[in-house]
XYZ file of C-alpha atoms in Angstrom:
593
model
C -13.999 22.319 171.734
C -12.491 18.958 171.504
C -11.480 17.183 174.848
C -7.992 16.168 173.763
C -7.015 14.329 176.875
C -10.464 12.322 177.362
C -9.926 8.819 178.075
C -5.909 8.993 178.089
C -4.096 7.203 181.398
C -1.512 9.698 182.995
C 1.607 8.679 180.985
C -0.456 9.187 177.450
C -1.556 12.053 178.902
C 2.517 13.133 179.609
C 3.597 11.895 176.302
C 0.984 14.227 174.970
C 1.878 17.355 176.851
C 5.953 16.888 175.355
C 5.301 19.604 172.812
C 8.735 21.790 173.027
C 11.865 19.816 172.709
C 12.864 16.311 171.832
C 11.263 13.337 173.594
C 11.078 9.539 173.692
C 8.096 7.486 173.931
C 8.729 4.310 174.516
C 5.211 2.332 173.695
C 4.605 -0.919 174.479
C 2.809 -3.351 172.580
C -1.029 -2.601 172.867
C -0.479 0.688 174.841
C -2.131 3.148 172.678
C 0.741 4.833 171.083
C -1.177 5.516 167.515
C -3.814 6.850 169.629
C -0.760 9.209 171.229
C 0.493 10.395 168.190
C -2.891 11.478 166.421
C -3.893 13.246 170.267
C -0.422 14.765 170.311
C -0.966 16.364 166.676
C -4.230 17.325 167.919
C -2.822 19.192 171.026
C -0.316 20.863 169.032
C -2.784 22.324 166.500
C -6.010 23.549 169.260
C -3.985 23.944 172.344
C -0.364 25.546 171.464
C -1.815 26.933 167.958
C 1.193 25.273 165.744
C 0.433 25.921 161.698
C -0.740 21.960 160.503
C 1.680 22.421 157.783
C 4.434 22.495 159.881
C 3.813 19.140 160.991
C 5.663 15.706 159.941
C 4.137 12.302 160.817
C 6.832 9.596 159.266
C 5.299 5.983 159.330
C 6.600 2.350 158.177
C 3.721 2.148 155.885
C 1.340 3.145 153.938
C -1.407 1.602 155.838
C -0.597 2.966 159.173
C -0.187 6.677 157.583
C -3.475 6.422 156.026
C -5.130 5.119 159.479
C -3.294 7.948 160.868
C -5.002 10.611 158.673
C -8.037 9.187 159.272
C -8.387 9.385 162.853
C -7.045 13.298 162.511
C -9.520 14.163 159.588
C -12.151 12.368 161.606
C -11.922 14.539 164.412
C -10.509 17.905 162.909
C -12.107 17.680 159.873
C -10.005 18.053 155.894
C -9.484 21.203 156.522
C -6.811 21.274 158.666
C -4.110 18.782 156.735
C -0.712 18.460 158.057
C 2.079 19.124 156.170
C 3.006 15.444 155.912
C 1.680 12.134 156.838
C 3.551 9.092 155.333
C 6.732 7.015 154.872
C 9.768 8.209 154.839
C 10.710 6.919 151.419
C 7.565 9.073 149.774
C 8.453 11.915 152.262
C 11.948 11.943 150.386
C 10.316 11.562 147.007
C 8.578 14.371 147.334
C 11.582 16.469 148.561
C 13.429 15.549 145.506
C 10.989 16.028 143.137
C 10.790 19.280 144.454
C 14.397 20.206 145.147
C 16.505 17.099 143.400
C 18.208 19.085 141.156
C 20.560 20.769 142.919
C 22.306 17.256 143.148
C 21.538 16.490 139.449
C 18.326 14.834 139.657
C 15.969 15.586 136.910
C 12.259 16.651 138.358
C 10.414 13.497 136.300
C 12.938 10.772 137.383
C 11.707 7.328 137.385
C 11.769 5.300 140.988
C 12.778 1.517 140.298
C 11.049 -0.970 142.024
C 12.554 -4.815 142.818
C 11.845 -6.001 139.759
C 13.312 -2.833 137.711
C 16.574 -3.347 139.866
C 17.416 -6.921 139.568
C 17.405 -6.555 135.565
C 19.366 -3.629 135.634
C 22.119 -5.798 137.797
C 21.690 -8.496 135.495
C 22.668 -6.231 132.691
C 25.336 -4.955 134.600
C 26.516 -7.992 135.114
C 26.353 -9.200 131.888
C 28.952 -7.394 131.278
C 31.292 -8.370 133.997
C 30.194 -11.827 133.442
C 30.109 -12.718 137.294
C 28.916 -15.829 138.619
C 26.969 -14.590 141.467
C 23.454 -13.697 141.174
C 21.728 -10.475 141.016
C 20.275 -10.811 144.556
C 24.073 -11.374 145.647
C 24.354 -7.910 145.110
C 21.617 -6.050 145.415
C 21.309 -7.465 148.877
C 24.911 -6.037 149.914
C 24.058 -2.730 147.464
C 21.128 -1.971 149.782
C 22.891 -2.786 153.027
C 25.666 0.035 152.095
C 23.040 2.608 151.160
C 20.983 1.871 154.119
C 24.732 2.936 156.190
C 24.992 6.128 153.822
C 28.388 4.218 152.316
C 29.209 5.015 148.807
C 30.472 3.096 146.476
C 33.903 4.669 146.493
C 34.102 4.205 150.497
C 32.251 0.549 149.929
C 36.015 -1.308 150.445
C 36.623 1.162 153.028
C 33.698 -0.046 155.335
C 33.427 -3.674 154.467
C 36.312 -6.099 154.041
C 33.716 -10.010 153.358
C 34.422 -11.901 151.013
C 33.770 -10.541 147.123
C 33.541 -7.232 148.678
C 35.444 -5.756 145.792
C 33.869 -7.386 143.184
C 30.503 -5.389 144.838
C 32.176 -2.454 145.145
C 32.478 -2.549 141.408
C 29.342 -3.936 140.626
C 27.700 -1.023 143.142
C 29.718 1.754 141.143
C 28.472 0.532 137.430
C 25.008 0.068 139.078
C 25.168 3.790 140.197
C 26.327 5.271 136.842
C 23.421 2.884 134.587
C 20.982 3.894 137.585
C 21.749 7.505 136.318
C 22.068 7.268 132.984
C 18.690 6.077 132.501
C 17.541 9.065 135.153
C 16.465 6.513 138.026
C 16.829 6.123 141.741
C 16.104 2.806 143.761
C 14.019 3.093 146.769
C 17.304 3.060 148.685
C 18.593 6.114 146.815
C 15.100 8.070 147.927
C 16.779 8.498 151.134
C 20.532 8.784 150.723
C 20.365 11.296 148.105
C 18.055 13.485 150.356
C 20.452 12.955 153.158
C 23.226 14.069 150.226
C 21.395 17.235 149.212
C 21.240 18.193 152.573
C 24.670 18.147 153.105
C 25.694 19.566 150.246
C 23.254 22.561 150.141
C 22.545 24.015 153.235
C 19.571 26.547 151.849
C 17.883 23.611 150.873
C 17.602 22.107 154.342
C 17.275 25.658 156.087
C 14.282 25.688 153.553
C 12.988 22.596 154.926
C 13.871 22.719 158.318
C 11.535 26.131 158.517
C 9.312 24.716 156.298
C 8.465 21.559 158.879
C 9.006 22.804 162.758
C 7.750 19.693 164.630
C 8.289 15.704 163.625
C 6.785 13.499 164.603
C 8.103 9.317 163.957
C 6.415 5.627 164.555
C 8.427 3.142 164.629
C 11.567 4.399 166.110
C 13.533 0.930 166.802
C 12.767 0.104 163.118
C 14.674 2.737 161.864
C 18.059 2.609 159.562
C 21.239 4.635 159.089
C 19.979 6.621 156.648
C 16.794 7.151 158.249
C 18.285 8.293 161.415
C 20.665 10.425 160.042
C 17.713 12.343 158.230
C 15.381 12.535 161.436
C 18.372 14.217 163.416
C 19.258 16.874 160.504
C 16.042 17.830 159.703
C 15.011 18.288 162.940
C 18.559 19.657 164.109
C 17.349 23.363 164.233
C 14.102 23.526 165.996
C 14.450 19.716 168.205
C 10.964 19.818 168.302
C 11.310 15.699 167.637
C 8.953 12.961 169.282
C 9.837 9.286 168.504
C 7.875 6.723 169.733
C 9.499 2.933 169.375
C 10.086 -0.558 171.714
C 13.345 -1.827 172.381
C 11.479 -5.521 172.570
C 9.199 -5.009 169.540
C 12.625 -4.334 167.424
C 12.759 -7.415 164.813
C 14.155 -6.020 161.522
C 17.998 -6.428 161.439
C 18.384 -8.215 158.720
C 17.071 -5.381 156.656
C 19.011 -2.325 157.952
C 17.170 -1.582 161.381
C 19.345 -0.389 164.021
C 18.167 -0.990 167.823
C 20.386 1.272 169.101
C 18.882 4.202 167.232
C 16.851 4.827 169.919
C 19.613 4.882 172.362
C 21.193 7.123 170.055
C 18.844 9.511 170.176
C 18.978 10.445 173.876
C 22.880 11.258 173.357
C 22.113 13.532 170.357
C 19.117 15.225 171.611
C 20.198 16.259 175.148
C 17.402 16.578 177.607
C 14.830 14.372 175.579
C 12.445 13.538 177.802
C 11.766 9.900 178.096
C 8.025 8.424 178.718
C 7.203 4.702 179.152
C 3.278 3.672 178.010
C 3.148 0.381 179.742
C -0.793 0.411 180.294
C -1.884 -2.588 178.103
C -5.173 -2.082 176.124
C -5.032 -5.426 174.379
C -4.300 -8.460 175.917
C -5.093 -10.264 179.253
C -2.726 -9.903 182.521
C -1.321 -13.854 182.204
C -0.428 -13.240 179.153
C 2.119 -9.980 179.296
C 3.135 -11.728 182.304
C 4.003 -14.540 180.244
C 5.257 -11.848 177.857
C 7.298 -10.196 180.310
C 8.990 -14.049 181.405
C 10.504 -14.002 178.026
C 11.730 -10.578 177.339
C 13.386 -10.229 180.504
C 15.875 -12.646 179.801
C 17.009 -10.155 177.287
C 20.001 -8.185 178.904
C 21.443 -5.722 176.034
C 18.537 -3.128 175.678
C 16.191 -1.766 178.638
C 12.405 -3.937 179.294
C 8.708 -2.807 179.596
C 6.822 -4.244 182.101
C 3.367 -4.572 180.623
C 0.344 -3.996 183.284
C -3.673 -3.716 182.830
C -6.629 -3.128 184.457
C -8.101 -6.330 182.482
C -8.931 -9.626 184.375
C -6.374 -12.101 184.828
C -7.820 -14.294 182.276
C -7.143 -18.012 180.513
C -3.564 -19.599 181.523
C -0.914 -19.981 178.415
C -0.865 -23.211 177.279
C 2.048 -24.869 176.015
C 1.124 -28.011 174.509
C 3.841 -30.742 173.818
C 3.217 -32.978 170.093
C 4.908 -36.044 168.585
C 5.496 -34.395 165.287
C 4.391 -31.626 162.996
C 0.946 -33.427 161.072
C 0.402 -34.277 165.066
C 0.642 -30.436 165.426
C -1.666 -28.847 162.411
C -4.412 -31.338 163.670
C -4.301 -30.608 166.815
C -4.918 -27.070 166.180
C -7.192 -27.738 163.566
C -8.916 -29.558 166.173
C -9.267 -26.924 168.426
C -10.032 -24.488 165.813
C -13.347 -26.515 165.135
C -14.478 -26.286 168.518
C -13.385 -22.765 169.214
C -14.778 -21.352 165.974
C -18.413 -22.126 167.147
C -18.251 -19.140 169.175
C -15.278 -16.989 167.702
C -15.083 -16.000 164.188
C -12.724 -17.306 161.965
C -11.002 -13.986 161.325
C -9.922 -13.804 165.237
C -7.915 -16.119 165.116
C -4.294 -16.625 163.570
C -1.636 -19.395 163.247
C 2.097 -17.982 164.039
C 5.426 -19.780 162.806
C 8.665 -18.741 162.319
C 9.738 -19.672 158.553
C 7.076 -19.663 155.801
C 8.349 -22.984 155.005
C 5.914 -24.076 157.933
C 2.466 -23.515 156.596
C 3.027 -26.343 154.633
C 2.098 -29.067 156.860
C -0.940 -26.595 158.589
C -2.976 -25.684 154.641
C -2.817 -29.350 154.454
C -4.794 -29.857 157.261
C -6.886 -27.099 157.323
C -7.620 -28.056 153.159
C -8.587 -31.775 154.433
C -10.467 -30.392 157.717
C -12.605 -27.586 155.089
C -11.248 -24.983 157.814
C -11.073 -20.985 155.594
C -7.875 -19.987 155.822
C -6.048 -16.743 154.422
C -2.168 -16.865 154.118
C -1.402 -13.461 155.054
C 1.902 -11.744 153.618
C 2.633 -15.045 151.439
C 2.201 -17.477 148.647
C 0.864 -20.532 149.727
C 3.533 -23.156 149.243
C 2.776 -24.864 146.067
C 2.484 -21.600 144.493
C 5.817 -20.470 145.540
C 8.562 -19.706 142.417
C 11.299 -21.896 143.617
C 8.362 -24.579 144.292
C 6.911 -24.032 140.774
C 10.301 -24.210 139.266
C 11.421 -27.476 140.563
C 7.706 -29.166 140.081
C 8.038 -28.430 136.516
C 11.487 -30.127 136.368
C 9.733 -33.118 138.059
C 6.952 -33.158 135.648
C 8.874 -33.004 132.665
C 10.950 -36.326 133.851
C 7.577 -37.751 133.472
C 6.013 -36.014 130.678
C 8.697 -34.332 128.385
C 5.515 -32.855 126.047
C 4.618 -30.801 128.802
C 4.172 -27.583 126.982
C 3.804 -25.278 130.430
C 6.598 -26.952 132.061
C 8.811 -26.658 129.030
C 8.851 -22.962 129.042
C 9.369 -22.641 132.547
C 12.035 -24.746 132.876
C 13.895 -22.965 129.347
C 13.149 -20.254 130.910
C 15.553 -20.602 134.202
C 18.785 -20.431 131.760
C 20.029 -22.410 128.746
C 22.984 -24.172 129.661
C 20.966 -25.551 132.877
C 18.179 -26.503 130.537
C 21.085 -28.381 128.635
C 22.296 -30.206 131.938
C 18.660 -31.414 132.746
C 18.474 -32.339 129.096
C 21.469 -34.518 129.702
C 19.806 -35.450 133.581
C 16.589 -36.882 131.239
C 18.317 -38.873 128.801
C 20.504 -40.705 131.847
C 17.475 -41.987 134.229
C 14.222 -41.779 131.919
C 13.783 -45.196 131.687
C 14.690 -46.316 135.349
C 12.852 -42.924 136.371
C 9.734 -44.699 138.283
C 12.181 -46.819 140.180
C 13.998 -43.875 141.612
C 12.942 -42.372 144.823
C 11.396 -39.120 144.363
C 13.896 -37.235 147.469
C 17.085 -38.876 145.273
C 15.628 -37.660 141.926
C 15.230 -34.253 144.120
C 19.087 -34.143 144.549
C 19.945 -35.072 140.798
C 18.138 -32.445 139.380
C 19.560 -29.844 142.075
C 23.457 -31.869 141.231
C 22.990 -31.649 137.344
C 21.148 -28.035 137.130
C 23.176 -26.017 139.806
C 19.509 -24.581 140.552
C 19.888 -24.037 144.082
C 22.950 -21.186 143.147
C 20.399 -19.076 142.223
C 20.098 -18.684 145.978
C 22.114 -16.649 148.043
C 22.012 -17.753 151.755
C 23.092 -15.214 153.163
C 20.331 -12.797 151.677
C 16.773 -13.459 154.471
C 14.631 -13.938 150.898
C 16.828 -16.590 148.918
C 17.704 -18.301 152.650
C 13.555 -18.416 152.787
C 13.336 -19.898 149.216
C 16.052 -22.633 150.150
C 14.159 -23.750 153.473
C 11.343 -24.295 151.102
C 13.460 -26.415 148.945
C 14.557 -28.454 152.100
C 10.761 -28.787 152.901
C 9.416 -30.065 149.729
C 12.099 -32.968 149.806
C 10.398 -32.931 153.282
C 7.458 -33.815 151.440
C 9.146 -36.106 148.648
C 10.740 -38.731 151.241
C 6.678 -39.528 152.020
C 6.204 -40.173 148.803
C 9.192 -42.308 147.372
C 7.320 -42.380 144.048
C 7.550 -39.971 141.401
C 4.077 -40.331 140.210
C 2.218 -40.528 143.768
C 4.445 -37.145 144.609
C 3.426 -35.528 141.974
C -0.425 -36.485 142.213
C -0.311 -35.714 146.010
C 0.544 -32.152 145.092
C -1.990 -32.018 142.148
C -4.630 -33.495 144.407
C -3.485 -30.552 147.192
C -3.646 -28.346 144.277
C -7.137 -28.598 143.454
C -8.495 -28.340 147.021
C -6.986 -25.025 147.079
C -8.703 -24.577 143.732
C -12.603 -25.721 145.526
C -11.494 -23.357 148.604
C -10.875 -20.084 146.878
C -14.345 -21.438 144.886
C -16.496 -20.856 148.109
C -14.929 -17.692 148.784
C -14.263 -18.277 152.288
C -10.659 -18.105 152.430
C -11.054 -14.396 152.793
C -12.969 -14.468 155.840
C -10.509 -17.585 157.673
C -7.838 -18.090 160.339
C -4.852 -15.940 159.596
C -1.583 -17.737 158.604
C 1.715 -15.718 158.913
C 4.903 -15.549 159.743
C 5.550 -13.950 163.012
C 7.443 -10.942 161.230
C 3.958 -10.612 159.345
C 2.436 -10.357 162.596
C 3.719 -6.952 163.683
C 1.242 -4.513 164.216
C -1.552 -6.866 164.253
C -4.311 -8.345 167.401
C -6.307 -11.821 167.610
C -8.208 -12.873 169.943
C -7.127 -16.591 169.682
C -3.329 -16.993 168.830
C -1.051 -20.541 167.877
C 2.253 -20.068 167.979
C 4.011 -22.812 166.399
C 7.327 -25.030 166.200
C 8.627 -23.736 169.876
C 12.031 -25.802 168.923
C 15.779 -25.217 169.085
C 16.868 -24.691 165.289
C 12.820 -22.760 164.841
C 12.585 -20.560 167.181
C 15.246 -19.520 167.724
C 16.536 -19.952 164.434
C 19.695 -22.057 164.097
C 21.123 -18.953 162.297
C 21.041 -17.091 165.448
C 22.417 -19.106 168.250
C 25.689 -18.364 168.452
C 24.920 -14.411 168.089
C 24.168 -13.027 171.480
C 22.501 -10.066 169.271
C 20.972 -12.413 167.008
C 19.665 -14.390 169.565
C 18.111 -11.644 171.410
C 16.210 -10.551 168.318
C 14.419 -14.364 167.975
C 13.116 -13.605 171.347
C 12.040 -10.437 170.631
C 10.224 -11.679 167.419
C 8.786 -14.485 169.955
C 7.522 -11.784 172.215
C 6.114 -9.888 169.333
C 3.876 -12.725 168.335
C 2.664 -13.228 172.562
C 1.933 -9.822 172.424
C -0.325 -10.146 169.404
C -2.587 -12.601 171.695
C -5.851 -10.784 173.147
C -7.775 -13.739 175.136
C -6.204 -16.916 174.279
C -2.990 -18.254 173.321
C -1.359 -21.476 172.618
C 2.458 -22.190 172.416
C 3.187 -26.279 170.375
C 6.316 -27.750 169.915
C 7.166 -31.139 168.502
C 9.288 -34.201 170.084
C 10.423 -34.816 166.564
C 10.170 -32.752 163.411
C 10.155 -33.614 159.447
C 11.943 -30.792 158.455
C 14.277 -29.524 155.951
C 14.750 -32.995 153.933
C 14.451 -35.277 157.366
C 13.549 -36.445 160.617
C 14.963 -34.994 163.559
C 14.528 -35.332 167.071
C 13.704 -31.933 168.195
C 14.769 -29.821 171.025
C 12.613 -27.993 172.951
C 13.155 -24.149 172.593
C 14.620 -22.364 175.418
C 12.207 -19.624 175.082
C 9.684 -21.878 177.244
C 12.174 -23.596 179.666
C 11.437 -23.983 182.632
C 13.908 -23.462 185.696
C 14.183 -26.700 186.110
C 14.422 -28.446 182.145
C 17.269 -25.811 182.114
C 18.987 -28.338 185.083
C 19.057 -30.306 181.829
C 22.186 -31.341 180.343
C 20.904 -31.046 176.540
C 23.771 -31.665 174.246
C-alpha cells in the first residue's frame, strides 16, 4: 500500500485531502505544489477509488506534463494512465480531432505553427497591400482569440488605432485559415470553447467522460483557457487549480491575474489552501523575497517560511558601468566555481539585449556558458541582418551577405543600393554608430518591427544595443573585426563542448520554473527593471516586481543583486537610476528627478 501522505507538511497534506468540490491552491514558489498534484492524483485513484481515466492534469508545457507522468508511472506503475496529462492546446487537439466536425472541422486538419502563420498573413496581405507587417497583426489576431472575440465582434471590443484594418485582415485570415483546412494554435482552444457551446452532447460527452481536473499554472491562464476550465468542469466542480498571484508574469501574452480571483466567484465554496512551506531556498532570502512583493497592493501575498537555516545575507553590489558588472561576476564565478559546479549557477537580466556585454566576458575569461531560451547576440536575425548590410559597405562581392540582404525586400535592397553609391568612398571616415543610422534612414529596416508586439520591441532593444557596441568602435573595419574576432571565440567554445555543462544565461521570464544554487541578478536600474514600458502602469508595474521576485525566488544558497551608476545602453551613455525594487527607506527620502 502506498503511504500517500508520507513526508507532506499539514497544508500539502489539506490540499491533498480537497477531493469533492472546487478548490484553490495557492503554491508558493518552492513549496512542493508538483509534488501536490501527482499525491493528489494518487489519493484520488487508491484512497476514494476514482477511474484514472476520468482524470485531467492541464500543464503549461510539455516538459512539466511529462515530469508529471513520470512521477505517477513511477509510483503506480503504466498501468494505471490517466485520462489526460498535458497542455491545454494538445488537450483541445485531441478533442477536435475527435469531435471537430460538428463545427466543420475536417478529422486530418493541419495545425499551423509561427512560421506557417506569418506567410499566410503575408499572402493575405498581399492582397490588401498594407503597410504594416505581418507580426502587426498576428500579434493583435492572437490577443482577440485569446479573449474568445471574433472577427465580426473584433471593432466591437477594441477601438486602437488600425483596429479596422485588423478586423479585416483577421476575417480574410479566418476564411484562407479554412480554406486550406487549418487552425492556428490559438484556434485549438477557441473552437473547442465554440463546439461546446454550440453542441451541448458534445460537452455532456466530455464532461462525463473527465469527472475531476486538475490545472498548474492557474495565474498563467487566458480567456479562452478559463472559459474552458469552468465549462468543462461546470457539471461535476470537481476542479483543483493550483497558481501564485506573485509568480504571475505573462500579460503581455494573454494571461489574466485575476483568473484566479475569478474562480472563487464562479465556483462557490472553493476551498482555498496556501503552501507557504519553502523547500528551496534559504530564510534571508524569501525574507528578502517577501520585502519586495509586499509592496505589491492589487492581488493578495504569500509569506514564504522554512525550517532551513538562516543562511548567506543578499548582496546588492553597486558598479560603475555594465563591462564593470560582467567582470565582476565573472570574477566571482571563478572563485565560486572551485567548489560549485558550473551548472548551479545562473546569470538573470531583464531584456536579452543584456547578455551581450556578460558572453563577452565570460568568452575572454574561458568561463562555459549556455544561453538558455535564446540566441546568443551575434547570432540574432535582426543582428545578422544589419551585419550583412555593414559588410557589404565594405565588401560589395560578399556573396553570403548579398543574399541576405536581397533577401529582406527589393525596393529596400534598391535604397541601400542608392545608400552604397552615396558614401563608398568616404565610408572608412564615417563613424560606424552614424553609418548605423543611414542604413536604418535609407532602408526603413527598423519598420519591420512592431513595438508594440514583446518580440519585435525585443529585436529593436537589440538594435539599440549593437549601436551600443558601434559608438566603441567608431571604425567600420575595427567594428566589424571586433565582432568577427567575438565570433570565433564562440566558435573555440562550442569546440570544447563545455558550453553545455556552464553558468545559465536567461532572461528572468526564462527563469520560471527553474532553481540554482548561486543566482546574479542583473541591471537593478530604473528604465531595466522595471522596464521603462511599465512605469506609469500601476498594473504594469506590479508585474516587473513580480518578474523580480520570480527570479529571488529561483535563488537556493546564494544570491547577488548589481546595478550600475551609469549604463551603455540602447545607443548611449546614461547615468543610471537605481531601481526602486532595492530602495531603501531612506534613498526613497531621495528627491530623484
Amino acid at each position: 500500500m502506498i503511504d500517500i501522505f508520507k513526508g507532506l507538511n499539514p497544508q500539502q497534506k489539506k490540499a491533498i485531502e480537497a477531493v469533492d468540490g472546487p478548490s484553490i491552491v495557492l503554491a508558493g514558489a518552492g513549496s512542493g505544489k508538483t509534488r501536490v498534484l501527482v499525491h493528489k492524483v494518487l489519493n484520488l485513484i487508491e484512497n476514494h477509488n476514482v477511474d484514472p481515466k476520468s482524470i485531467v492534469m492541464i500543464t503549461f508545457t510539455n516538459k512539466a506534463a511529462r515530469e508529471m507522468k513520470d512521477r505517477i508511472a513511477k509510483i503506480m506503475g503504466n498501468e494505471k494512465t490517466l485520462g489526460y496529462i498535458g497542455t491545454f492546446h494538445s488537450f483541445c487537439a485531441m478533442i477536435l480531432r475527435r469531435d471537430g466536425e460538428y463545427i466543420g472541422i475536417p478529422h486530418a486538419y493541419t495545425i499551423y505553427d509561427d512560421g506557417d502563420q506569418q506567410q499566410l498573413l503575408k499572402q493575405v496581405l498581399k492582397k490588401k497591400q498594407s503597410k504594416y507587417s505581418p507580426r502587426f497583426f498576428s500579434g493583435r489576431i492572437s490577443g482577440a482569440k485569446n479573449q474568445l472575440v471574433s472577427p465580426e465582434r473584433f471593432i466591437e471590443i477594441f477601438s486602437f488605432y488600425k483596429a479596422a484594418e485588423v478586423a479585416q485582415v483577421y476575417h480574410q485570415y479566418q476564411k484562407e485559415l479554412e480554406k486550406n483546412n487549418a487552425l492556428d494554435f490559438d484556434d485549438l482552444l477557441m473552437k473547442v470553447v465554440e463546439l461546446f457551446r454550440l453542441h451541448k452532447p458534445v460537452l455532456e460527452k466530455y464532461q462525463n467522460r473527465y469527472q475531476y481536473i486538475l490545472i498548474d499554472e492557474f495565474q498563467d491562464t487566458n480567456v479562452a483557457q478559463y472559459t474552458l476550465a469552468k465549462t468543462l468542469s461546470n457539471k461535476h466542480k470537481n476542479i483543483t487549480v493550483v497558481g501564485d498571484f506573485s509568480q504571475s508574469i505573462y500579460s503581455w501574452r494573454g494571461a489574466d491575474i485575476r483568473n484566479l480571483e475569478k474562480f472563487s466567484g464562479d465556483f462557490e465554496g472553493a476551498q482555498i489552501i496556501n503552501l507557504e512551506q519553502n523547500y528551496r531556498s534559504t530564510q534571508n532570502i524569501l525574507d528578502f523575497a517577501y520585502e519586495i512583493i509586499s509592496e505589491n497592493q492589487t492581488h493578495p501575498i504569500l509569506h514564504l517560511h522554512t525550517d532551513a537555516a538562516p543562511g548567506d545575507d543578499v548582496e546588492t553590489v553597486e558598479v560603475d558601468n555594465e563591462e564593470e558588472e560582467a567582470t565582476f561576476i565573472a570574477d566571482r564565478i571563478q572563485t565560486i566555481s572551485v567548489d560549485l559546479d558550473y551548472t548551479e549557477i545562473s546569470v538573470l537580466y531583464r531584456t536579452n539585449a543584456q547578455s551581450r556585454s556578460i558572453e563577452e566576458i565570460f568568452l575572454h575569461y574561458g568561463i562555459p556558458y549556455t544561453l538558455i531560451g535564446g540566441t546568443r547576440f551575434y547570432e540574432r536575425k535582426e543582428i545578422k541582418d544589419i551585419l550583412c548590410y555593414l559588410r557589404l559597405l565594405l565588401h560589395p562581392d560578399d556573396s553570403v551577405a548579398l543574399e541576405r540582404v536581397i533577401k529582406l525586400g527589393k525596393r529596400r535592397f534598391q535604397k541601400y543600393k542608392e545608400l552604397f553609391l552615396q558614401i563608398k568612398d568616404s565610408v572608412l571616415e564615417i563613424p560606424t554608430a552614424e553609418i548605423l543610422e543611414m542604413v536604418f534612414d535609407q532602408t526603413e529596416y527598423l519598420g519591420l518591427y512592431d513595438p508594440d508586439i514583446t518580440e519585435d520591441y525585443a529585436r529593436l532593444e537589440n538594435i539599440k544595443e549593437l549601436k551600443s557596441v558601434a559608438m566603441t568602435f567608431p571604425n567600420l573595419v575595427d567594428f566589424l573585426e571586433q565582432v568577427a574576432l567575438v565570433e570565433s571565440e564562440y566558435f573555440e567554445g562550442e569546440k570544447t563542448g563545455k558550453s553545455k555543462d556552464g553558468v545559465r544565461l536567461m532572461t528572468l521570464h526564462q527563469a520560471k520554473g527553474l532553481e540554482f544554487s548561486y543566482v546574479f541578478i542583473t541591471g537593478l536600474e530604473e528604465g531595466l527593471l522595471p522596464h521603462s514600458r511599465s512605469v506609469d502602469d500601476i498594473h504594469q508595474l506590479e508585474e516587473e516586481r513580480r518578474l523580480f521576485y520570480v527570479g529571488v525566488t529561483r535563488a537556493k544558497k546564494n544570491l547577488v543583486i548589481t546595478h550600475a551608476r551609469r549604463r551603455f545602453i540602447f545607443g548611449r551613455r546614461i547615468l543610471s537610476m537605481k531601481s526602486r525594487f532595492i530602495r531603501s527607506r531612506e534613498e526613497e527620502e531621495v528627491e530623484w528627478w
